[in-house]
Short mmCIF file of C-alpha atoms in Angstrom, two decimals:
data_model
loop_
_atom_site.label_atom_id
_atom_site.label_comp_id
_atom_site.label_asym_id
_atom_site.label_seq_id
_atom_site.Cartn_x
_atom_site.Cartn_y
_atom_site.Cartn_z
CA MET A 1 109.30 121.32 149.17
CA VAL A 2 108.60 122.04 145.51
CA SER A 3 111.14 120.35 143.29
CA GLY A 4 112.34 122.16 140.22
CA LEU A 5 112.60 125.87 139.64
CA ILE A 6 110.00 128.36 140.81
CA ASN A 7 110.01 130.03 137.44
CA ALA A 8 111.45 127.74 134.80
CA ASN A 9 110.99 130.13 131.91
CA PRO A 10 111.81 133.67 132.95
CA VAL A 11 111.53 136.47 130.50
CA VAL A 12 115.00 137.78 129.72
CA TYR A 13 115.40 141.38 128.72
CA GLU A 14 118.24 143.10 126.96
CA LYS A 15 120.69 144.83 129.23
CA LYS A 16 120.47 148.56 129.21
CA GLU A 17 123.40 150.20 127.47
CA ARG A 18 125.87 151.34 130.07
CA ARG A 19 126.52 155.03 130.12
CA VAL A 20 130.13 155.99 130.47
CA ARG A 21 130.49 158.81 132.96
CA GLY A 22 131.84 161.96 131.33
CA ALA A 23 135.28 162.95 132.50
CA THR A 24 134.92 166.15 134.45
CA ALA A 25 137.69 168.39 135.63
CA VAL A 26 138.15 167.42 139.23
CA LEU A 27 139.45 170.44 141.06
CA ASP A 28 139.53 168.91 144.48
CA GLU A 29 140.82 165.34 144.44
CA TYR A 30 139.48 164.67 147.88
CA ALA A 31 135.98 165.98 147.36
CA ALA A 32 133.55 163.11 147.58
CA GLU A 33 131.14 162.98 144.70
CA PRO A 34 127.57 162.58 145.81
CA ILE A 35 126.32 159.04 145.31
CA ASP A 36 123.56 158.96 142.73
CA GLN A 37 120.97 156.58 141.36
CA LEU A 38 123.21 155.19 138.64
CA GLU A 39 126.08 154.46 141.02
CA ILE A 40 123.81 152.43 143.27
CA PHE A 41 122.27 150.66 140.29
CA ASP A 42 125.77 149.79 139.04
CA HIS A 43 126.44 148.02 142.36
CA ILE A 44 123.42 145.77 142.00
CA ARG A 45 122.59 145.37 138.31
CA ASP A 46 124.87 142.35 137.80
CA ILE A 47 123.75 140.39 140.82
CA LYS A 48 122.80 136.96 139.61
CA ASP A 49 119.31 135.65 140.15
CA PRO A 50 119.42 132.74 142.65
CA GLU A 51 117.84 130.32 140.18
CA HIS A 52 118.93 131.36 136.70
CA PRO A 53 122.18 132.37 135.04
CA TYR A 54 120.88 135.86 134.39
CA SER A 55 121.38 139.12 136.21
CA LEU A 56 118.65 140.93 138.12
CA GLU A 57 118.82 143.63 135.45
CA GLU A 58 118.33 141.16 132.61
CA LEU A 59 115.29 139.71 134.34
CA LYS A 60 114.01 143.23 135.07
CA VAL A 61 113.88 142.38 138.75
CA ILE A 62 115.51 145.76 139.27
CA THR A 63 115.74 148.82 137.07
CA GLU A 64 117.60 152.09 137.45
CA ASP A 65 114.32 153.85 138.19
CA ALA A 66 113.65 151.49 141.06
CA VAL A 67 116.54 153.03 142.96
CA GLU A 68 115.79 156.09 145.08
CA VAL A 69 118.67 157.94 146.69
CA ASP A 70 119.17 161.05 148.80
CA ASP A 71 122.90 161.36 149.38
CA GLU A 72 122.59 164.37 151.66
CA ARG A 73 120.40 162.35 154.01
CA SER A 74 122.47 159.19 153.42
CA TYR A 75 119.34 157.31 152.41
CA ALA A 76 118.59 154.82 149.64
CA ARG A 77 115.66 152.61 148.77
CA VAL A 78 115.61 149.81 146.25
CA THR A 79 112.31 148.41 145.01
CA PHE A 80 112.53 145.07 143.26
CA THR A 81 110.01 143.10 141.27
CA PRO A 82 110.12 139.32 141.66
CA THR A 83 109.53 137.49 138.39
CA VAL A 84 106.53 135.61 139.77
CA GLU A 85 103.99 136.65 142.38
CA HIS A 86 104.61 133.83 144.83
CA CYS A 87 108.33 133.70 144.35
CA SER A 88 109.92 132.10 147.40
CA MET A 89 113.28 133.48 146.29
CA ALA A 90 112.07 137.01 147.02
CA THR A 91 113.68 137.09 150.46
CA VAL A 92 116.95 135.74 149.05
CA ILE A 93 116.99 138.38 146.31
CA GLY A 94 116.20 141.06 148.88
CA LEU A 95 119.00 139.79 151.10
CA CYS A 96 121.45 139.84 148.17
CA LEU A 97 120.55 143.46 147.45
CA ARG A 98 120.98 144.40 151.08
CA VAL A 99 124.34 142.65 151.46
CA LYS A 100 125.78 144.10 148.27
CA LEU A 101 124.80 147.63 149.25
CA MET A 102 126.03 147.12 152.80
CA ARG A 103 129.44 146.15 151.41
CA SER A 104 129.52 148.87 148.73
CA LEU A 105 128.04 152.00 150.27
CA PRO A 106 129.57 154.12 153.06
CA SER A 107 128.49 152.98 156.53
CA ARG A 108 126.52 156.20 157.03
CA TYR A 109 123.88 154.95 154.57
CA LYS A 110 120.43 153.80 155.68
CA VAL A 111 119.00 151.38 153.14
CA ASP A 112 115.43 150.13 152.75
CA ILE A 113 114.64 147.21 150.47
CA ARG A 114 111.10 146.41 149.39
CA VAL A 115 109.17 144.46 146.80
CA ALA A 116 107.29 146.55 144.28
CA PRO A 117 103.76 147.02 145.62
CA GLY A 118 101.33 144.51 144.19
CA THR A 119 103.96 142.14 142.83
CA HIS A 120 104.12 139.55 145.55
CA ALA A 121 101.54 137.49 147.37
CA THR A 122 103.01 138.04 150.82
CA GLU A 123 104.45 141.51 150.20
CA ALA A 124 104.07 142.80 153.77
CA ALA A 125 105.72 139.74 155.29
CA VAL A 126 108.64 139.85 152.84
CA ASN A 127 109.19 143.57 153.40
CA LYS A 128 109.05 143.14 157.15
CA GLN A 129 111.68 140.39 157.09
CA LEU A 130 113.99 142.27 154.74
CA ASN A 131 113.96 145.38 156.91
CA ASP A 132 114.28 143.60 160.26
CA LYS A 133 117.90 144.15 161.16
CA GLU A 134 117.94 141.40 163.76
CA ARG A 135 116.54 138.81 161.34
CA VAL A 136 118.99 139.87 158.62
CA ALA A 137 121.93 139.66 161.05
CA ALA A 138 120.89 136.17 162.14
CA ALA A 139 120.40 135.04 158.53
CA LEU A 140 123.89 136.20 157.63
CA GLU A 141 125.30 133.94 160.34
CA ASN A 142 123.93 130.95 158.46
CA PRO A 143 126.82 129.68 156.32
CA ASN A 144 124.59 128.01 153.72
CA LEU A 145 122.66 131.19 153.15
CA VAL A 146 125.85 133.26 153.02
CA ASP A 147 127.28 130.92 150.38
CA MET A 148 124.14 131.30 148.30
CA VAL A 149 124.27 135.07 148.60
CA ASP A 150 127.98 135.22 147.76
CA GLU A 151 127.40 133.13 144.66
CA CYS A 152 124.73 135.55 143.47
CA LEU A 153 126.92 138.54 144.23
CA ALA A 154 130.08 137.23 142.55
CA PRO A 155 129.35 138.63 139.04
CA SER A 156 128.57 142.05 140.50
CA TYR A 157 132.06 142.73 141.77
CA ALA A 158 133.65 143.20 138.35
CA MET B 1 113.43 166.79 190.18
CA ASN B 2 112.11 169.60 188.09
CA PHE B 3 113.13 169.46 184.47
CA ALA B 4 110.83 172.21 183.32
CA ASP B 5 113.25 175.05 183.95
CA GLY B 6 116.62 175.49 182.36
CA GLU B 7 118.26 173.65 179.53
CA PHE B 8 119.95 170.34 179.58
CA GLU B 9 122.64 168.61 177.61
CA LEU B 10 123.57 165.00 177.13
CA LYS B 11 127.32 165.31 177.41
CA GLU B 12 129.54 162.62 175.89
CA ILE B 13 131.90 161.40 178.61
CA GLN B 14 133.65 158.62 176.75
CA LYS B 15 133.62 156.48 173.63
CA LEU B 16 134.57 152.89 174.26
CA GLU B 17 136.05 150.81 171.48
CA GLY B 18 137.01 147.18 171.58
CA HIS B 19 134.21 145.15 170.08
CA THR B 20 134.91 144.12 166.48
CA ASP B 21 131.28 144.04 165.35
CA ARG B 22 128.08 145.89 166.21
CA VAL B 23 127.22 146.22 169.89
CA TRP B 24 123.65 145.07 170.51
CA SER B 25 123.10 145.66 174.23
CA VAL B 26 124.51 147.11 177.42
CA ALA B 27 123.55 146.39 181.03
CA TRP B 28 124.73 148.19 184.16
CA LYS B 29 125.72 145.99 187.08
CA PRO B 30 123.30 146.67 189.98
CA ALA B 31 124.50 148.67 192.99
CA THR B 32 127.53 150.07 191.12
CA GLY B 33 128.16 153.75 190.49
CA ILE B 34 126.86 154.54 193.96
CA ASN B 35 128.22 154.63 197.52
CA GLY B 36 131.76 154.73 196.30
CA VAL B 37 131.43 151.52 194.30
CA PRO B 38 132.86 152.07 190.79
CA ALA B 39 130.30 151.82 188.00
CA VAL B 40 130.44 148.58 186.00
CA PHE B 41 128.53 147.47 182.91
CA ALA B 42 128.48 144.65 180.38
CA SER B 43 128.20 145.02 176.60
CA CYS B 44 127.43 142.26 174.12
CA SER B 45 128.16 142.09 170.43
CA GLY B 46 127.95 140.48 167.02
CA ASP B 47 131.60 139.57 167.59
CA LYS B 48 130.29 136.74 169.87
CA THR B 49 131.80 138.22 173.00
CA VAL B 50 130.68 140.09 176.08
CA ARG B 51 132.90 142.82 177.51
CA ILE B 52 132.88 144.03 181.10
CA TRP B 53 133.78 147.68 181.63
CA GLU B 54 134.66 149.36 184.91
CA GLN B 55 135.05 152.99 185.85
CA ASP B 56 138.30 153.93 187.58
CA SER B 57 139.03 156.70 190.07
CA THR B 58 139.54 159.28 187.30
CA GLY B 59 136.07 158.55 185.96
CA SER B 60 137.25 156.71 182.82
CA PHE B 61 135.93 153.34 181.86
CA HIS B 62 138.24 150.59 180.75
CA CYS B 63 137.64 147.01 179.69
CA GLN B 64 138.06 144.74 182.70
CA ALA B 65 137.26 141.41 181.02
CA VAL B 66 136.29 139.81 177.72
CA LEU B 67 133.95 136.83 177.98
CA ASP B 68 134.71 134.82 174.89
CA GLU B 69 135.01 131.25 173.62
CA THR B 70 131.56 130.40 174.87
CA HIS B 71 128.98 131.67 172.44
CA THR B 72 129.41 130.59 168.85
CA ARG B 73 127.23 133.31 167.36
CA THR B 74 126.10 136.88 168.09
CA VAL B 75 125.42 137.66 171.74
CA ARG B 76 122.20 139.63 171.52
CA SER B 77 121.32 140.52 175.07
CA CYS B 78 122.74 140.43 178.60
CA ALA B 79 121.26 140.89 182.05
CA TRP B 80 122.69 140.96 185.58
CA SER B 81 120.95 139.18 188.45
CA PRO B 82 119.61 141.64 191.08
CA THR B 83 122.66 141.24 193.37
CA GLY B 84 125.10 141.43 190.45
CA LYS B 85 126.45 137.99 191.26
CA PHE B 86 125.41 136.52 187.92
CA LEU B 87 125.36 137.75 184.33
CA ALA B 88 123.11 135.95 181.84
CA THR B 89 123.92 136.29 178.12
CA ALA B 90 121.50 135.34 175.35
CA SER B 91 122.85 134.33 171.94
CA PHE B 92 121.83 133.56 168.38
CA ASP B 93 123.53 130.20 168.98
CA ALA B 94 120.25 129.20 170.74
CA THR B 95 121.80 129.11 174.22
CA THR B 96 121.79 131.38 177.25
CA ALA B 97 124.99 131.34 179.28
CA VAL B 98 125.08 132.18 182.97
CA TRP B 99 128.33 133.61 184.28
CA GLU B 100 129.30 133.92 187.91
CA ASN B 101 131.21 137.04 188.87
CA VAL B 102 133.77 136.40 191.59
CA GLY B 103 135.99 139.44 192.15
CA VAL B 104 137.27 140.38 188.71
CA ASP B 105 136.76 136.92 187.25
CA PHE B 106 133.83 135.61 185.29
CA GLU B 107 133.19 131.92 184.91
CA CYS B 108 130.48 130.34 182.81
CA VAL B 109 128.66 128.17 185.34
CA SER B 110 125.70 127.08 183.27
CA THR B 111 124.41 126.92 179.71
CA LEU B 112 120.65 126.93 179.23
CA GLU B 113 119.56 125.02 176.17
CA GLY B 114 116.11 124.47 174.79
CA HIS B 115 115.25 127.17 172.29
CA ASP B 116 115.10 125.91 168.70
CA ASN B 117 116.97 128.89 167.31
CA GLU B 118 118.17 132.41 168.14
CA VAL B 119 117.59 133.57 171.72
CA LYS B 120 116.88 137.27 171.63
CA SER B 121 116.46 138.46 175.19
CA VAL B 122 116.98 137.46 178.83
CA SER B 123 115.64 138.96 182.06
CA TRP B 124 115.88 138.21 185.81
CA ASN B 125 112.95 138.74 188.15
CA LYS B 126 113.19 141.04 191.17
CA GLU B 127 114.21 138.27 193.59
CA GLY B 128 116.72 136.73 191.24
CA SER B 129 114.87 133.43 191.59
CA LEU B 130 113.58 133.26 188.02
CA LEU B 131 115.08 133.86 184.61
CA ALA B 132 113.11 134.37 181.38
CA THR B 133 114.35 133.94 177.81
CA CYS B 134 112.66 134.29 174.44
CA GLY B 135 113.49 133.80 170.79
CA ARG B 136 112.65 133.35 167.14
CA ASP B 137 110.98 130.03 167.91
CA LYS B 138 107.99 132.07 169.19
CA SER B 139 108.32 130.81 172.73
CA VAL B 140 109.16 132.28 176.12
CA TRP B 141 110.97 130.02 178.61
CA ILE B 142 110.92 130.51 182.36
CA TRP B 143 113.79 129.00 184.35
CA GLU B 144 114.05 128.53 188.09
CA VAL B 145 117.34 129.24 189.84
CA LEU B 146 118.30 126.29 192.06
CA PRO B 147 121.17 125.85 194.50
CA GLY B 148 124.52 124.86 193.04
CA ASN B 149 124.10 127.06 189.98
CA GLU B 150 121.46 124.76 188.55
CA PHE B 151 118.72 126.10 186.32
CA ASP B 152 115.54 124.21 185.70
CA CYS B 153 112.99 125.07 183.05
CA VAL B 154 109.62 125.47 184.78
CA SER B 155 107.51 126.59 181.86
CA VAL B 156 107.53 127.12 178.10
CA LEU B 157 105.00 129.78 177.16
CA GLN B 158 103.43 129.50 173.74
CA GLY B 159 101.05 132.16 172.61
CA HIS B 160 102.90 134.53 170.35
CA THR B 161 102.49 133.73 166.68
CA GLN B 162 105.86 135.07 165.58
CA ASP B 163 109.37 135.75 166.95
CA VAL B 164 109.49 136.99 170.52
CA LYS B 165 111.96 139.85 170.56
CA MET B 166 112.17 140.87 174.19
CA VAL B 167 111.17 139.80 177.69
CA GLN B 168 111.21 141.87 180.84
CA TRP B 169 110.00 141.17 184.37
CA ASN B 170 107.97 143.78 186.22
CA PRO B 171 110.38 145.28 188.78
CA SER B 172 108.04 144.86 191.72
CA MET B 173 106.13 141.66 191.10
CA ASP B 174 106.50 138.40 189.21
CA ALA B 175 104.68 139.43 186.06
CA LEU B 176 106.53 138.84 182.81
CA PHE B 177 106.13 140.99 179.72
CA SER B 178 107.04 139.69 176.28
CA CYS B 179 106.92 141.56 173.02
CA SER B 180 106.80 140.03 169.60
CA TYR B 181 107.16 140.41 165.85
CA ASP B 182 103.42 139.59 165.82
CA ASN B 183 102.88 143.19 167.00
CA THR B 184 101.59 142.28 170.46
CA ILE B 185 102.86 142.49 174.02
CA LYS B 186 101.76 139.73 176.38
CA VAL B 187 101.60 139.82 180.16
CA TRP B 188 102.19 136.47 181.91
CA VAL B 189 101.61 135.55 185.57
CA GLU B 190 101.75 132.35 187.55
CA ASP B 191 98.56 130.47 188.39
CA GLY B 192 98.55 130.44 192.17
CA ASP B 193 100.88 127.60 193.25
CA SER B 194 100.43 125.37 190.24
CA ASP B 195 103.64 126.42 188.46
CA ASP B 196 101.43 127.11 185.50
CA TRP B 197 102.02 130.39 183.74
CA HIS B 198 99.37 131.92 181.57
CA CYS B 199 98.77 135.09 179.64
CA ILE B 200 96.48 137.53 181.44
CA GLN B 201 96.55 140.25 178.83
CA THR B 202 97.59 140.91 175.24
CA LEU B 203 98.36 144.52 174.33
CA GLY B 204 98.83 146.02 170.92
CA GLU B 205 97.67 144.85 167.54
CA SER B 206 99.19 147.90 165.90
CA ASN B 207 102.34 147.87 163.76
CA SER B 208 105.33 147.35 166.01
CA ASP B 209 107.72 149.26 163.73
CA ASP B 210 105.53 152.36 163.58
CA LEU B 211 108.25 154.74 164.85
CA THR B 212 106.31 155.61 168.02
CA ILE B 213 106.82 155.16 171.73
CA LYS B 214 103.77 154.05 173.68
CA ILE B 215 103.26 154.29 177.40
CA TRP B 216 100.94 151.97 179.31
CA SER B 217 99.79 152.10 182.88
CA ASP B 218 97.99 149.91 185.37
CA ILE B 219 96.28 152.99 186.76
CA ASP B 220 93.27 151.21 188.16
CA LYS B 221 95.00 149.56 191.08
CA SER B 222 91.84 148.67 192.92
CA GLN B 223 91.47 145.49 190.91
CA ASP B 224 93.34 142.35 191.75
CA TRP B 225 95.38 142.48 188.68
CA HIS B 226 96.24 138.84 188.60
CA LYS B 227 92.67 138.26 187.49
CA ASN B 228 91.92 141.25 185.29
CA ALA B 229 93.66 142.95 182.40
CA PRO B 230 94.94 146.12 184.05
CA TRP B 231 97.25 147.64 181.43
CA LYS B 232 95.89 150.56 179.47
CA HIS B 233 97.52 152.66 176.80
CA VAL B 234 97.89 156.21 178.14
CA CYS B 235 100.24 158.09 175.86
CA THR B 236 101.95 157.94 172.44
CA LEU B 237 105.11 159.84 171.55
CA SER B 238 105.50 160.19 167.81
CA GLY B 239 107.48 162.21 165.34
CA TYR B 240 110.71 162.14 167.33
CA HIS B 241 112.56 159.40 165.49
CA ASP B 242 112.28 158.77 161.77
CA ARG B 243 113.61 155.24 161.77
CA THR B 244 113.10 152.13 163.90
CA ILE B 245 113.30 152.72 167.64
CA PHE B 246 115.36 149.90 169.11
CA SER B 247 115.53 150.70 172.79
CA ILE B 248 113.81 152.57 175.56
CA HIS B 249 114.73 152.91 179.25
CA TRP B 250 113.27 154.75 182.22
CA SER B 251 115.68 156.32 184.73
CA ARG B 252 114.81 156.07 188.40
CA GLU B 253 113.67 159.71 188.24
CA GLY B 254 111.36 159.04 185.33
CA ILE B 255 113.45 160.33 182.42
CA ILE B 256 112.76 158.16 179.39
CA ALA B 257 115.70 157.60 177.03
CA SER B 258 115.16 156.18 173.53
CA GLY B 259 117.71 155.00 170.95
CA ALA B 260 116.93 154.53 167.26
CA ALA B 261 118.17 153.70 163.78
CA ASP B 262 118.34 157.43 163.00
CA ASN B 263 121.57 157.47 165.08
CA ALA B 264 119.86 159.65 167.69
CA ILE B 265 119.05 159.46 171.39
CA CYS B 266 115.97 161.26 172.73
CA LEU B 267 115.12 162.05 176.33
CA PHE B 268 111.54 162.62 177.50
CA VAL B 269 110.16 163.83 180.83
CA GLU B 270 106.68 164.02 182.22
CA ASN B 271 104.78 167.07 181.11
CA ASN B 272 103.28 168.74 184.15
CA ASP B 273 101.71 171.73 182.43
CA ASN B 274 99.16 169.62 180.71
CA GLU B 275 95.50 169.78 181.69
CA VAL B 276 94.74 166.38 180.19
CA ASP B 277 93.82 163.49 182.46
CA GLY B 278 96.66 161.07 182.98
CA PRO B 279 100.37 161.46 182.32
CA THR B 280 101.78 163.02 179.18
CA TYR B 281 105.39 163.35 178.18
CA LYS B 282 107.44 165.92 176.35
CA LEU B 283 110.84 165.92 174.70
CA LEU B 284 113.64 167.15 176.97
CA LEU B 285 116.29 166.93 174.25
CA LYS B 286 117.25 165.05 171.08
CA LYS B 287 120.91 164.14 170.60
CA GLU B 288 121.34 163.83 166.83
CA LYS B 289 124.36 161.88 165.57
CA ALA B 290 124.84 160.36 169.00
CA HIS B 291 126.55 157.56 167.08
CA GLU B 292 127.67 157.14 163.48
CA MET B 293 125.22 154.31 162.94
CA ASP B 294 122.07 152.86 164.51
CA VAL B 295 121.71 153.11 168.28
CA ASN B 296 120.69 149.62 169.45
CA CYS B 297 120.43 150.10 173.19
CA VAL B 298 120.25 152.85 175.81
CA GLN B 299 120.48 152.18 179.55
CA TRP B 300 120.55 154.51 182.54
CA ASN B 301 122.89 153.75 185.41
CA SER B 302 120.98 153.85 188.70
CA GLY B 303 123.83 155.36 190.70
CA ASP B 304 124.47 158.87 191.87
CA ARG B 305 125.42 160.45 188.54
CA ARG B 306 122.99 160.60 185.66
CA LEU B 307 125.00 158.32 183.41
CA LEU B 308 123.56 156.78 180.24
CA ALA B 309 125.26 154.06 178.22
CA SER B 310 124.46 153.59 174.52
CA ALA B 311 125.41 150.75 172.17
CA SER B 312 125.65 151.07 168.40
CA ASP B 313 126.12 149.34 165.05
CA ASP B 314 129.30 151.41 164.79
CA GLY B 315 130.91 148.94 167.25
CA THR B 316 131.23 151.43 170.07
CA VAL B 317 129.61 152.05 173.43
CA LYS B 318 129.31 155.64 174.57
CA ILE B 319 128.89 156.93 178.10
CA TRP B 320 126.88 160.13 178.50
CA GLU B 321 125.97 162.32 181.41
CA LEU B 322 122.86 164.44 181.67
CA VAL B 323 123.96 167.90 182.84
CA ARG B 324 122.60 171.39 182.91
CA LEU B 325 123.86 173.56 180.03
CA SER B 326 125.17 176.07 182.52
CA GLY B 327 127.49 173.37 183.83
CA GLN B 328 125.83 173.18 187.22
CA LYS B 329 125.42 169.73 188.67
CA LEU B 330 121.80 168.56 188.54
#
């Protein structure tokens, strides 16, 4: 077990300026607005990295462009870039993304999470684990892991 | 049964609510739904319980029992012994519980321990003399059923290099099939009388989440298949589901039902118009939006009505009947 942080000196980027949504005349109060890229990004941008007191957005682990969404098909895909190629926190970050979206999006949504191609040494293995529903369900029954995930998600509920 | 003519529908008979988390699996109790015996099935869930459902004289299913306070984590899979006397339930809590069904009561008579972590599947052999379990610890365990509700582990099969997701006994002989996260399926048989189980064939090596259904056959029956690798890939069904296929089940008339993460259920029948050597299959129907979320399991009842049970992430179990569109009984 390696002691110390995987990546002790991450590069920290400036947060993107948040766009305020324009107020539009809503004729039908009950009409659901289609979920778009920005809305999904807003759910995940403030998730804290497991090792550092910075958000995934600040570390450029995720960007708005890395979110793909098709509301009509109830589908979304988030591609994240771990800060280092052999980051062992990749599965934890992926799990955090999945849990946050599971709690924030309507249950009709199908979500795929993947690491950006070429950015991780065991990309196929990480992707496979993150998209294996049975493995994810079992992991979320592990109280230690759930605590870790909840801690990372706390800042994103504001 | 000729499915080539006419059109068919998978009619929703009932939606059963009760579980408070996703339902992973369903299993029909053998010899029910036939000869006047009301149909019974078990469902197991992420809510750590197993529910027993029975059909009444009006045809509706209701929950007869809730098996709780035994498993401490998700119950992933359940299987009835061939006579229906026992129900085995496999859980993420690393144990497999065996329940005895006496009348309407269920009592946990044994807890099988041994797996290092989540048990994912359980299956009884044709005689009801052996039980197999498998899990994330990459192993397959074979248990012998002894008098007095005792279960003894007779073999731990190592061979898969990653999680073993499902085990199933061949319905006519004691050959065990296991399928794994390592993208292979292994066939295990016993070594004569030595109580030693070994792998006689490994099938696969292609991506196991490739959205296809593959059919294998032991067509060449002339060989003594305890010694040779008899299973050959004969057919692939692709393009019918666009997300992970979680479950597949053959009815006793050869209708294949599949359930997937695209919320749909597909039914396939053998294609008799084909000139090609060997069996091919075609889609009979696709039931889109069968559930509001992933379909985790589909199981045909083997009684007199063509009933199909499906379990979903939406927490419900649905009962379907395959009928002709014209309303005629099949």
